[in-house]
Each structure stands twice: as structure tokens, then as C-alpha cells.
Amino acid sequence: MSASPSDIQHVVQNGLPIKEATVSAPEVPDGFFAQFAGNPFFTGGLGLAGFAAILAGAQKGLRQGASLLKRRLLVDVDINVKDDTYQWFLYWMTIHHRRQLITANQSDPLEKVGIIESLLRRFPTRMHHLSIATSKTQLPNGAVQTQFALIPGPGRHILRYKNAFILANRVRETKSMGLNNGNPWETITLTALYSQRHIFETLFLEAHELAQKSVEGKTIVFTPRTASWEKFGEPRRKRTLESVILDEGVKEHIVADVKDFLRSEQWYYDRCIPYRRGYLLHGVPGSGKSSFIQALAGHLDYNIAMVNLSERGLTDDRLNYLITILPKRTFVVLEDVDAAFSGRTMSDESGYRGANVTFAGLLNAIDGITSSEERILFLTTNHVERLDAALIRPGRVDMTVRLGEATRYQAAKLWNRFYGDVDEDGINQMRFLQALEEFGIVQAEGQGSAEPANVTSAAALQGLFLKNKHSMEGAIAGAIELSRS
């Protein structure tokens, strides 16, 4: 802006120099970064980016901190579906939740409880993911009773056990299947406070005891499924040895031998002898072979694994593998072993071939290099003459027992079992035995071991008594029917 004339005149009169006053433009900063720093859009975006980076770092820090805190304060226990504890825990979880519901419904609102217990009751545990399990039980009269139970399904469940909260996460992998049975792979992860980790040991012991009680007094029967053993139906009630009546001394002889074998494990190992034993039970149909095996399993607290050699799809390798992974304390039973190779033909260098299992494959499974130890094997047959000598040689079959036709001893014992409480003096028993002698079914007492003219089985005797369970006279009159069987 220029000076006015009056100002110039004033300056000239006073002898002062004249300077022209001007307005300067704003200074422009020098440098590339300086120009961006003066850009409001750039500085605003940079601020947002920095803020986002700070948030991301804080989020990562919180996540790592939470993970560290979880490792410090919490403890996890994983259970997979192949472990025996898996089914035990599921059963325990169902029973435990059921008990809690019953206790909650029966609790007295006026009951005085502590502050902690009062607070815990305000947060009851619930299961919102359930699955259904169907079980069938065969009653003594032959009827089948079906029961449905709700069990914990896949998902998260909160449990309260001994004033501790446990998070149970059951995960089912739909894209991962078991190679042995084709079932989905499942895991259960239990999470609790690290300070309360001791409850897991108590919980698993309780689950095991509960599982044992569920099969207490029962015998489990296993059958092969693909490459594993599966329970066949519900566990069966144990059968007592007294319920199976064999000829005099036969049952006691087998039981004594099995018990001696079970006590001789170290003796076998010291002499480098494979610790396994085989038994062959043969005789007429209905002589009690299968019944005795079931009763012996119940007496020794063993289970039974049934193998059908004629099963379609059963190969040599699969049979060998199944016997190798046999469940603990389990008899292997091959029933009617003669029928599996009755129509065998020589096919190739592997030997005789039946349905799918070769004869050589069966021999290798019984006592080959890869055969298992700590095993008790039972073979049954109605026609021992059809068995190959290689199958029943010592080392594969260590004891051969014939369960033959019903004897006088068995007839007397069966009579006492059905009518002993009403025939206290034994008069009707003598009448029945005399009728059997008359029809040539049993030998008269003191006539030695000569074979009678007519024979019958213990199963036929029992069938007669079942038919006349309330009539001794009917059983005596029906003795003639046994001579025609």
C-alpha cells in the first residue's frame, strides 16, 4: 500500500527517509514432506491410520494377554472318541445333570443354606444341546423293552461339580470320519479353573465307577464291525455256573484249568511260552457248549467276543487284526467252526478257502507270529470229525472236551433245579429217572458207562421241564417224548 501525499509532505519537511510500505505474500515452506505436512487431507488420513494401528496393536495385545491369562488361570482336558473315558464321561454327564434337576425340583425354599450355595443356586446349569439314545432290553419273557434317553449333544455345556464350574465343549467333525467304523470324529474339551484342576481326577474316577455299575452283574458280547469290536446289543445278565448242568466233574475240570492258566502268566513268560490257551468243546446240539462259555465268562468276570468265520467281508488280515486288538478280559469264541470250511476247496497256495477266510489264515490268527497273547480261545463244533488235525493240534487247542448226551446225573440235577422246592423227598424224581430208564434214555444206576439205546440232550430235558413247569406228573408222563427226539 503506497503512502498518501500528506504523509510524504510530512516526511520531507522533517528530513526523514521515505520507505514504501508493502504487504508480503505468505512464505511457502520448502521440501517435499513439508508440503504434505501442510496438506490437511494427508494429515487427517495419517492420523486415522495411526489410530487404526494403535487399535490393532491393542487388540493383539489384549488377545495375547487373554491367552496368557487363560493359560495361567484355566486348565483344559481333551478326550477323544477312541478313549474309553469318552463314553464314561457322556454317561456320567447325563446322570449328573439328571440328579441336579431332581435336586433342584425337590429343594425346600425355606431351607437355610450358605451364602455361596445360595448364589450358586441362582445360576443353575442347563443343557441346551441334546441327542437321543435308544436302548433295547430283552425281558425274561422274551419281550423287548425300548427306552429313550437324552444325552449331551454337540455344543457347549456348563456343569457344576463340587462347587466348581466346568465348561464341556463337545465337537463333532462332520468332515472327518473314523477309519474303523465310519463314525464322525468327536472330542470333548473340559475347562476349569487351574486352582480346581484336582476335580478332574475325582470326576473321572466317579465316571468310571458309574460305568462299571451300569454293567455290574452283566456280560458284554462283542462282534466285529469293519476293523473294530462293537457291543452287540445291551449287556446280558451274568449266568451262574450252577445254571449250566454238565456231566459229573466236566464243568469243574474246565473251570480249574482256566483258573490255573490265569494264575500262571509269569510261569509262561519265564519259559518263553506264548501266554494263550485254546479249548475245543464238541458234542451233540443242545449239550450246553455255548451256555457253559457264557456262564464261565460271568463267573470269571470276562466278556465274550463272537466271531463268525462265514461272515461276508471277513478276510485273513481282518481276522488277525481283530484278534490282536481284542478287548481286555474277553473270551474269543468261534462257534460251529466246522461249518466255515465244510465246503472248502483248494484254491491256491494259501490253502483251503471257505467263505472269505482261508484255512491258513485261521491257523495264523490262532497261533501265528502276529497272533496276540493273554488270550483264551473257545472253539465249538457239533462234528469234531470234520475238523482238520492241524486246527486242533496242541498249541492251538490245549484241551478238548466232549459234552455229550444227557446222563442220569444231569437228569437228576435238572429235576432238582425245577422241582426241588416241591419234591422235597425226591419220590417223583425217582419216578422220572425210572421212566427214563424204561425208555432207554439213561442207564440204570450202577450199569457203567454203556451207551443207552435212546439218547437225548440236556436242552431237550430242559424243554420238557419248561413245558411242565407246574406239573411234575406231566413231566413224568412226557418222558416218552424224549425217546423220540
Coordinates of C-alpha atoms in Angstrom, one line a residue:
M1 CA 0.0 0.0 0.0
S2 CA 1.5 3.5 -1.1
A3 CA 1.9 6.5 1.3
S4 CA -0.6 9.4 1.0
P5 CA 0.6 12.9 -0.2
S6 CA 0.2 14.4 3.3
D7 CA 2.5 11.7 4.7
I8 CA 5.1 12.4 2.1
Q9 CA 5.0 16.1 2.8
H10 CA 5.4 15.5 6.5
V11 CA 8.4 13.3 5.9
V12 CA 10.1 15.7 3.6
Q13 CA 9.6 18.6 6.0
N14 CA 11.2 16.6 8.8
G15 CA 14.1 15.3 6.6
L16 CA 13.3 11.7 7.1
P17 CA 13.9 9.0 4.5
I18 CA 10.9 7.7 2.7
K19 CA 10.2 3.8 2.6
E20 CA 7.5 2.3 0.6
A21 CA 5.2 0.0 2.8
T22 CA 4.2 -3.2 1.1
V23 CA 2.2 -6.3 2.1
S24 CA 4.3 -9.5 1.6
A25 CA 2.7 -12.9 0.5
P26 CA 2.8 -15.9 2.9
E27 CA 6.0 -17.8 2.9
V28 CA 5.9 -21.2 1.1
P29 CA 7.7 -23.9 3.0
D30 CA 10.5 -25.7 1.2
G31 CA 10.8 -29.6 0.9
F32 CA 8.6 -32.5 -0.3
F33 CA 7.5 -33.7 3.2
A34 CA 6.9 -30.2 4.3
Q35 CA 4.3 -29.8 1.6
F36 CA 2.5 -33.0 2.6
A37 CA 2.6 -32.0 6.2
G38 CA 0.7 -28.8 5.3
N39 CA -2.0 -30.8 3.5
P40 CA -5.0 -31.2 5.8
F41 CA -6.3 -34.3 3.9
F42 CA -3.0 -36.1 4.3
T43 CA -2.5 -35.3 8.0
G44 CA -6.1 -36.4 8.7
G45 CA -5.6 -39.8 6.9
L46 CA -2.3 -40.3 8.6
G47 CA -4.0 -39.8 11.9
L48 CA -6.7 -42.3 11.2
A49 CA -4.1 -44.9 10.0
G50 CA -2.1 -44.3 13.2
F51 CA -5.2 -44.7 15.3
A52 CA -6.2 -47.9 13.5
A53 CA -2.6 -49.3 14.1
I54 CA -2.9 -48.4 17.7
L55 CA -6.3 -50.2 17.9
A56 CA -4.9 -53.3 16.1
G57 CA -1.9 -53.4 18.4
A58 CA -4.1 -53.1 21.4
Q59 CA -6.4 -55.8 20.2
K60 CA -3.5 -58.1 19.6
G61 CA -2.1 -57.3 23.0
L62 CA -5.5 -58.0 24.6
R63 CA -5.7 -61.3 22.7
Q64 CA -2.3 -62.4 23.8
G65 CA -3.0 -61.1 27.3
A66 CA -6.2 -63.1 27.4
S67 CA -4.4 -66.2 26.1
L68 CA -1.7 -65.8 28.7
L69 CA -4.3 -65.2 31.4
K70 CA -6.2 -68.3 30.2
R71 CA -3.1 -70.4 30.4
R72 CA -2.4 -69.1 33.9
L73 CA -5.8 -69.4 35.3
L74 CA -7.6 -72.2 33.3
V75 CA -6.8 -75.8 32.6
D76 CA -8.1 -77.9 29.6
V77 CA -8.6 -81.6 29.4
D78 CA -9.2 -83.2 25.9
I79 CA -11.0 -86.6 25.5
N80 CA -11.3 -88.1 22.1
V81 CA -13.9 -90.6 20.9
K82 CA -11.4 -93.5 20.8
D83 CA -10.7 -93.3 24.5
D84 CA -12.8 -95.4 26.9
T85 CA -13.3 -92.3 29.1
Y86 CA -15.3 -90.7 26.3
Q87 CA -18.4 -92.9 26.7
W88 CA -17.9 -93.0 30.5
F89 CA -18.0 -89.2 30.7
L90 CA -21.0 -88.9 28.5
Y91 CA -22.9 -91.3 30.7
W92 CA -21.7 -89.6 33.8
M93 CA -22.7 -86.2 32.4
T94 CA -26.2 -87.4 31.7
I95 CA -26.7 -88.9 35.1
H96 CA -25.1 -85.9 36.9
H97 CA -27.4 -83.5 35.1
R98 CA -30.4 -85.6 35.8
R99 CA -29.6 -85.7 39.5
Q100 CA -29.1 -81.9 39.6
L101 CA -32.6 -81.4 38.1
I102 CA -34.2 -83.7 40.6
T103 CA -32.4 -82.0 43.5
A104 CA -33.4 -78.6 42.2
N105 CA -37.1 -79.6 41.9
Q106 CA -37.1 -81.2 45.4
S107 CA -35.3 -78.4 47.2
D108 CA -37.1 -76.7 50.0
P109 CA -37.4 -72.9 49.5
L110 CA -37.3 -72.5 53.3
E111 CA -34.1 -74.5 53.6
K112 CA -31.3 -72.5 55.2
V113 CA -28.1 -72.6 53.0
G114 CA -24.9 -70.7 53.0
I115 CA -24.3 -67.5 51.0
I116 CA -22.1 -69.2 48.4
E117 CA -24.6 -72.1 47.9
S118 CA -27.4 -69.6 47.6
L119 CA -25.5 -67.7 44.9
L120 CA -24.7 -70.9 43.0
R121 CA -28.4 -71.9 43.1
R122 CA -29.2 -68.7 41.4
F123 CA -27.2 -69.8 38.3
P124 CA -28.5 -73.3 37.6
T125 CA -26.7 -75.2 34.8
R126 CA -28.6 -76.2 31.8
M127 CA -28.0 -78.3 28.7
H128 CA -29.5 -76.9 25.5
H129 CA -27.8 -79.3 23.0
L130 CA -29.1 -82.8 23.5
S131 CA -29.0 -86.0 21.5
I132 CA -31.3 -89.1 21.8
A133 CA -30.0 -92.5 22.6
T134 CA -32.2 -95.6 22.2
S135 CA -31.6 -98.8 24.2
K136 CA -33.4 -102.1 23.9
T137 CA -33.6 -104.6 26.8
Q138 CA -34.8 -108.1 26.5
L139 CA -37.0 -109.2 29.4
P140 CA -37.0 -112.7 30.8
N141 CA -40.3 -113.5 29.0
G142 CA -38.6 -112.6 25.6
A143 CA -40.3 -109.3 25.2
V144 CA -38.1 -106.3 24.1
Q145 CA -38.4 -103.1 26.1
T146 CA -37.3 -99.9 24.4
Q147 CA -36.1 -96.9 26.3
F148 CA -35.1 -93.5 25.1
A149 CA -32.6 -91.3 26.9
L150 CA -31.4 -87.7 26.3
I151 CA -27.6 -87.4 26.3
P152 CA -25.4 -84.3 25.9
G153 CA -25.2 -83.4 22.2
P154 CA -22.5 -81.5 20.3
G155 CA -22.1 -78.0 21.7
R156 CA -21.1 -76.2 24.9
H157 CA -22.4 -77.3 28.3
I158 CA -21.8 -75.8 31.7
L159 CA -21.6 -78.2 34.6
R160 CA -21.4 -77.6 38.3
Y161 CA -19.5 -80.3 40.2
K162 CA -18.4 -80.0 43.8
N163 CA -18.9 -76.2 43.8
A164 CA -16.8 -75.8 40.7
F165 CA -18.0 -74.8 37.2
I166 CA -16.8 -76.8 34.2
L167 CA -17.2 -75.9 30.6
A168 CA -17.7 -79.0 28.5
N169 CA -17.4 -78.4 24.7
R170 CA -18.3 -81.5 22.6
V171 CA -17.2 -81.1 19.0
R172 CA -18.2 -83.4 16.1
E173 CA -16.1 -83.2 13.0
T174 CA -18.5 -83.9 10.1
K175 CA -15.7 -83.9 7.5
S176 CA -13.5 -86.4 9.5
M177 CA -14.7 -90.0 9.8
G178 CA -13.2 -92.9 11.8
L179 CA -11.4 -95.4 9.6
N180 CA -12.6 -98.3 11.7
N181 CA -16.3 -97.7 12.0
G182 CA -17.1 -94.7 9.8
N183 CA -18.4 -92.7 12.7
P184 CA -17.7 -88.9 12.9
W185 CA -14.6 -88.0 14.9
E186 CA -15.6 -86.4 18.2
T187 CA -13.7 -84.7 21.0
I188 CA -14.8 -83.3 24.4
T189 CA -12.8 -80.4 25.9
L190 CA -13.3 -79.7 29.6
T191 CA -12.2 -76.4 31.0
A192 CA -12.0 -75.4 34.7
L193 CA -10.0 -73.0 36.9
Y194 CA -6.4 -74.1 37.4
S195 CA -6.8 -73.9 41.1
Q196 CA -9.6 -76.5 40.8
R197 CA -7.8 -78.9 38.5
H198 CA -7.9 -81.7 41.1
I199 CA -11.6 -82.2 40.5
F200 CA -10.9 -83.9 37.1
E201 CA -9.3 -86.9 38.8
T202 CA -12.3 -87.2 41.1
L203 CA -14.7 -86.7 38.2
F204 CA -13.1 -89.4 36.0
L205 CA -13.0 -91.9 38.9
E206 CA -16.6 -91.3 39.6
A207 CA -17.4 -91.7 35.9
H208 CA -15.5 -95.0 35.7
E209 CA -17.3 -96.3 38.8
L210 CA -20.7 -95.3 37.4
A211 CA -19.9 -97.0 34.1
Q212 CA -18.8 -100.2 35.9
K213 CA -22.0 -100.2 37.9
S214 CA -24.0 -99.9 34.7
V215 CA -22.6 -103.3 33.6
E216 CA -22.2 -104.8 37.0
G217 CA -23.5 -108.3 37.0
K218 CA -23.7 -108.4 33.2
T219 CA -21.6 -109.8 30.4
I220 CA -20.8 -107.8 27.3
V221 CA -20.9 -109.5 24.0
F222 CA -18.7 -108.0 21.2
T223 CA -19.0 -108.6 17.5
P224 CA -16.6 -107.4 14.8
R225 CA -17.5 -104.3 12.8
T226 CA -15.2 -103.3 10.0
A227 CA -11.8 -103.2 11.9
S228 CA -13.0 -102.8 15.5
W229 CA -15.1 -104.5 18.1
E230 CA -18.6 -103.2 18.8
K231 CA -21.0 -104.1 21.6
F232 CA -23.8 -106.4 20.4
G233 CA -27.0 -105.2 21.9
E234 CA -27.3 -104.5 25.6
P235 CA -25.1 -106.3 28.2
R236 CA -26.6 -109.6 29.2
R237 CA -27.2 -110.6 32.8
K238 CA -24.4 -112.9 34.0
R239 CA -25.3 -116.5 34.0
T240 CA -24.1 -118.5 37.0
L241 CA -22.1 -121.7 36.7
E242 CA -24.8 -123.5 38.7
S243 CA -27.3 -122.8 36.0
V244 CA -25.4 -125.0 33.5
I245 CA -25.6 -128.7 34.3
L246 CA -23.0 -130.8 32.6
D247 CA -22.0 -134.4 33.3
E248 CA -20.4 -135.0 36.7
G249 CA -16.9 -133.5 37.0
V250 CA -16.8 -132.0 33.5
K251 CA -17.6 -128.4 34.5
E252 CA -15.2 -128.4 37.4
H253 CA -12.4 -129.8 35.3
I254 CA -12.6 -127.0 32.8
V255 CA -13.0 -124.2 35.4
A256 CA -10.0 -125.5 37.3
D257 CA -7.9 -125.5 34.1
V258 CA -8.9 -121.9 33.2
K259 CA -8.2 -120.6 36.6
D260 CA -4.8 -122.3 36.7
F261 CA -4.0 -120.6 33.3
L262 CA -4.9 -117.2 34.7
R263 CA -2.6 -117.7 37.6
S264 CA 0.3 -118.8 35.5
E265 CA 1.1 -115.8 33.5
Q266 CA 4.6 -115.3 34.9
W267 CA 5.3 -119.1 34.5
Y268 CA 4.6 -118.8 30.8
Y269 CA 6.8 -115.7 30.4
D270 CA 9.7 -117.2 32.3
R271 CA 9.7 -120.1 29.9
C272 CA 9.2 -118.0 26.8
I273 CA 5.9 -119.8 26.0
P274 CA 3.1 -117.8 24.4
Y275 CA 0.6 -116.9 27.0
R276 CA -2.6 -118.1 25.4
R277 CA -4.9 -121.2 25.8
G278 CA -7.4 -122.8 23.5
Y279 CA -10.4 -125.0 24.3
L280 CA -12.5 -127.2 22.0
L281 CA -16.0 -128.1 23.1
H282 CA -17.7 -130.6 20.9
G283 CA -20.8 -132.8 21.2
V284 CA -24.4 -133.1 20.1
P285 CA -26.5 -130.0 19.6
G286 CA -28.1 -128.8 22.8
S287 CA -25.4 -130.2 25.1
G288 CA -24.6 -126.8 26.7
K289 CA -21.5 -125.7 24.9
S290 CA -22.5 -122.0 24.3
S291 CA -24.3 -121.8 27.7
F292 CA -21.2 -123.0 29.5
I293 CA -19.0 -120.5 27.8
Q294 CA -21.4 -117.7 28.8
A295 CA -21.6 -119.0 32.4
L296 CA -17.8 -119.3 32.7
A297 CA -17.4 -115.7 31.4
G298 CA -19.8 -114.5 34.1
H299 CA -18.0 -116.5 36.8
L300 CA -14.6 -115.1 35.9
D301 CA -15.9 -111.6 35.2
Y302 CA -15.0 -111.9 31.5
N303 CA -16.7 -110.7 28.3
I304 CA -17.3 -112.6 25.1
A305 CA -16.1 -111.7 21.5
M306 CA -18.1 -113.7 18.9
V307 CA -16.5 -114.4 15.5
N308 CA -18.5 -115.8 12.6
L309 CA -15.9 -117.2 10.1
S310 CA -18.6 -117.3 7.4
E311 CA -19.3 -113.6 7.6
R312 CA -19.1 -111.8 4.3
G313 CA -16.1 -109.5 4.1
L314 CA -14.1 -111.2 6.9
T315 CA -10.6 -111.7 5.4
D316 CA -7.4 -113.2 6.8
D317 CA -5.9 -109.8 7.6
R318 CA -9.0 -108.5 9.3
L319 CA -9.4 -111.6 11.4
N320 CA -5.8 -111.4 12.5
Y321 CA -6.2 -107.7 13.4
L322 CA -9.4 -108.3 15.3
I323 CA -7.9 -110.9 17.5
T324 CA -4.9 -108.7 18.0
I325 CA -7.0 -105.8 19.3
L326 CA -9.2 -108.0 21.5
P327 CA -10.7 -106.1 24.5
K328 CA -9.2 -106.9 27.8
R329 CA -10.7 -109.8 29.8
T330 CA -12.6 -111.2 26.9
F331 CA -13.0 -114.7 25.6
V332 CA -12.7 -115.3 21.8
V333 CA -15.5 -117.7 20.7
L334 CA -15.6 -119.4 17.2
E335 CA -18.9 -121.2 17.1
D336 CA -19.6 -124.1 14.7
V337 CA -16.0 -123.8 13.4
D338 CA -16.6 -126.9 11.2
A339 CA -19.3 -125.2 9.2
A340 CA -17.0 -122.4 8.0
F341 CA -14.9 -124.9 6.0
S342 CA -17.3 -127.7 5.4
G343 CA -17.4 -126.9 1.6
R344 CA -13.8 -125.8 1.3
T345 CA -11.8 -126.3 -1.9
M346 CA -8.1 -125.9 -2.6
S347 CA -7.9 -122.5 -4.3
D348 CA -4.3 -121.5 -4.4
E349 CA -1.0 -121.8 -2.5
S350 CA -2.6 -120.1 0.5
G351 CA -4.5 -123.3 1.3
Y352 CA -8.2 -124.2 1.7
R353 CA -10.7 -121.4 1.2
G354 CA -14.1 -121.2 2.8
A355 CA -16.3 -118.0 2.5
N356 CA -13.6 -115.3 2.8
V357 CA -11.2 -116.5 5.5
T358 CA -8.7 -119.1 4.3
F359 CA -7.9 -122.1 6.5
A360 CA -4.2 -121.0 6.6
G361 CA -5.4 -117.5 7.7
L362 CA -7.4 -119.0 10.6
L363 CA -4.3 -121.0 11.7
N364 CA -2.1 -118.0 11.6
A365 CA -4.6 -115.9 13.6
I366 CA -4.7 -118.5 16.3
D367 CA -1.0 -119.0 16.8
G368 CA 0.9 -117.2 14.1
I369 CA 3.8 -114.8 14.6
T370 CA 1.4 -111.8 14.8
S371 CA -1.3 -113.5 17.0
S372 CA -2.0 -111.9 20.3
E373 CA -1.2 -113.2 23.8
E374 CA -3.1 -113.1 27.1
R375 CA -5.9 -114.7 25.1
I376 CA -8.4 -117.5 25.9
L377 CA -10.0 -119.1 22.8
F378 CA -13.0 -121.3 22.6
L379 CA -14.0 -123.4 19.6
T380 CA -17.3 -125.2 19.4
T381 CA -18.5 -127.8 16.9
N382 CA -21.1 -130.5 16.6
H383 CA -18.9 -132.6 14.3
V384 CA -15.4 -132.9 15.6
E385 CA -14.5 -135.5 12.9
R386 CA -14.8 -132.8 10.3
L387 CA -12.0 -130.6 11.8
D388 CA -8.6 -130.7 10.3
A389 CA -5.9 -132.2 12.6
A390 CA -3.8 -129.0 12.0
L391 CA -6.5 -126.9 13.7
I392 CA -6.9 -128.9 16.9
R393 CA -3.2 -129.8 17.5
P394 CA -1.6 -128.9 20.9
G395 CA -0.7 -125.2 21.0
R396 CA -3.8 -124.2 19.1
V397 CA -6.2 -126.4 21.1
D398 CA -4.9 -127.3 24.5
M399 CA -7.9 -129.0 25.9
T400 CA -10.7 -131.0 24.1
V401 CA -13.8 -131.7 26.0
R402 CA -16.8 -133.6 24.7
L403 CA -20.2 -132.5 26.0
G404 CA -22.3 -135.5 25.1
E405 CA -25.9 -136.7 25.5
A406 CA -27.8 -136.2 28.7
T407 CA -26.8 -138.6 31.5
R408 CA -28.6 -139.8 34.6
Y409 CA -26.6 -137.3 36.7
Q410 CA -27.7 -134.4 34.5
A411 CA -31.4 -135.5 34.6
A412 CA -31.4 -135.7 38.4
K413 CA -29.7 -132.3 38.7
L414 CA -32.1 -130.7 36.2
W415 CA -35.1 -132.2 38.1
N416 CA -33.9 -130.7 41.4
R417 CA -33.5 -127.3 39.7
F418 CA -37.1 -127.2 38.5
Y419 CA -39.0 -129.2 41.2
G420 CA -36.6 -129.4 44.1
D421 CA -38.7 -127.0 46.2
V422 CA -41.9 -129.1 45.8
D423 CA -40.4 -132.6 45.6
E424 CA -38.6 -132.5 48.9
D425 CA -38.5 -136.2 49.5
G426 CA -37.3 -137.0 45.9
I427 CA -40.0 -139.6 45.2
N428 CA -41.1 -138.0 42.0
Q429 CA -37.5 -137.6 40.9
M430 CA -37.0 -141.4 41.2
R431 CA -40.2 -142.0 39.2
F432 CA -38.9 -139.7 36.5
L433 CA -35.5 -141.4 36.4
Q434 CA -37.1 -144.9 36.2
A435 CA -39.2 -143.7 33.3
L436 CA -36.1 -142.6 31.5
E437 CA -34.5 -146.0 32.2
E438 CA -37.6 -147.7 30.9
F439 CA -37.5 -145.9 27.6
G440 CA -33.7 -146.5 27.3
I441 CA -32.8 -142.8 27.6
V442 CA -30.4 -143.2 30.5
Q443 CA -28.6 -146.2 32.0
A444 CA -29.7 -147.6 35.3
E445 CA -27.6 -146.7 38.3
G446 CA -24.6 -148.9 38.6
Q447 CA -24.6 -150.2 35.0
G448 CA -21.4 -148.5 34.0
S449 CA -20.9 -146.1 31.1
A450 CA -22.5 -148.2 28.3
E451 CA -24.4 -146.1 25.8
P452 CA -28.1 -146.2 26.2
A453 CA -30.5 -147.4 23.4
N454 CA -32.0 -143.9 23.0
V455 CA -30.2 -140.6 23.7
T456 CA -31.4 -137.1 24.3
S457 CA -29.7 -133.8 25.1
A458 CA -29.8 -131.6 28.2
A459 CA -31.6 -128.9 26.1
A460 CA -34.4 -131.5 25.4
L461 CA -34.7 -132.3 29.1
Q462 CA -35.0 -128.6 30.0
G463 CA -37.5 -128.1 27.3
L464 CA -39.7 -130.9 28.8
F465 CA -39.5 -129.3 32.3
L466 CA -40.3 -125.8 30.9
K467 CA -43.4 -127.3 29.2
N468 CA -44.5 -128.8 32.5
K469 CA -43.0 -126.3 35.0
H470 CA -46.1 -126.5 37.2
S471 CA -46.8 -130.2 36.8
M472 CA -44.4 -133.0 37.9
E473 CA -46.8 -135.6 36.7
G474 CA -46.8 -134.0 33.2
A475 CA -43.0 -134.2 33.1
I476 CA -43.0 -137.8 34.1
A477 CA -45.7 -138.7 31.5
G478 CA -43.8 -136.7 28.9
A479 CA -40.6 -138.7 29.3
I480 CA -41.6 -140.9 26.4
E481 CA -41.3 -137.9 24.1
L482 CA -37.5 -137.7 24.9
S483 CA -37.0 -141.2 23.4
R484 CA -38.4 -139.9 20.0
S485 CA -36.2 -136.8 19.9

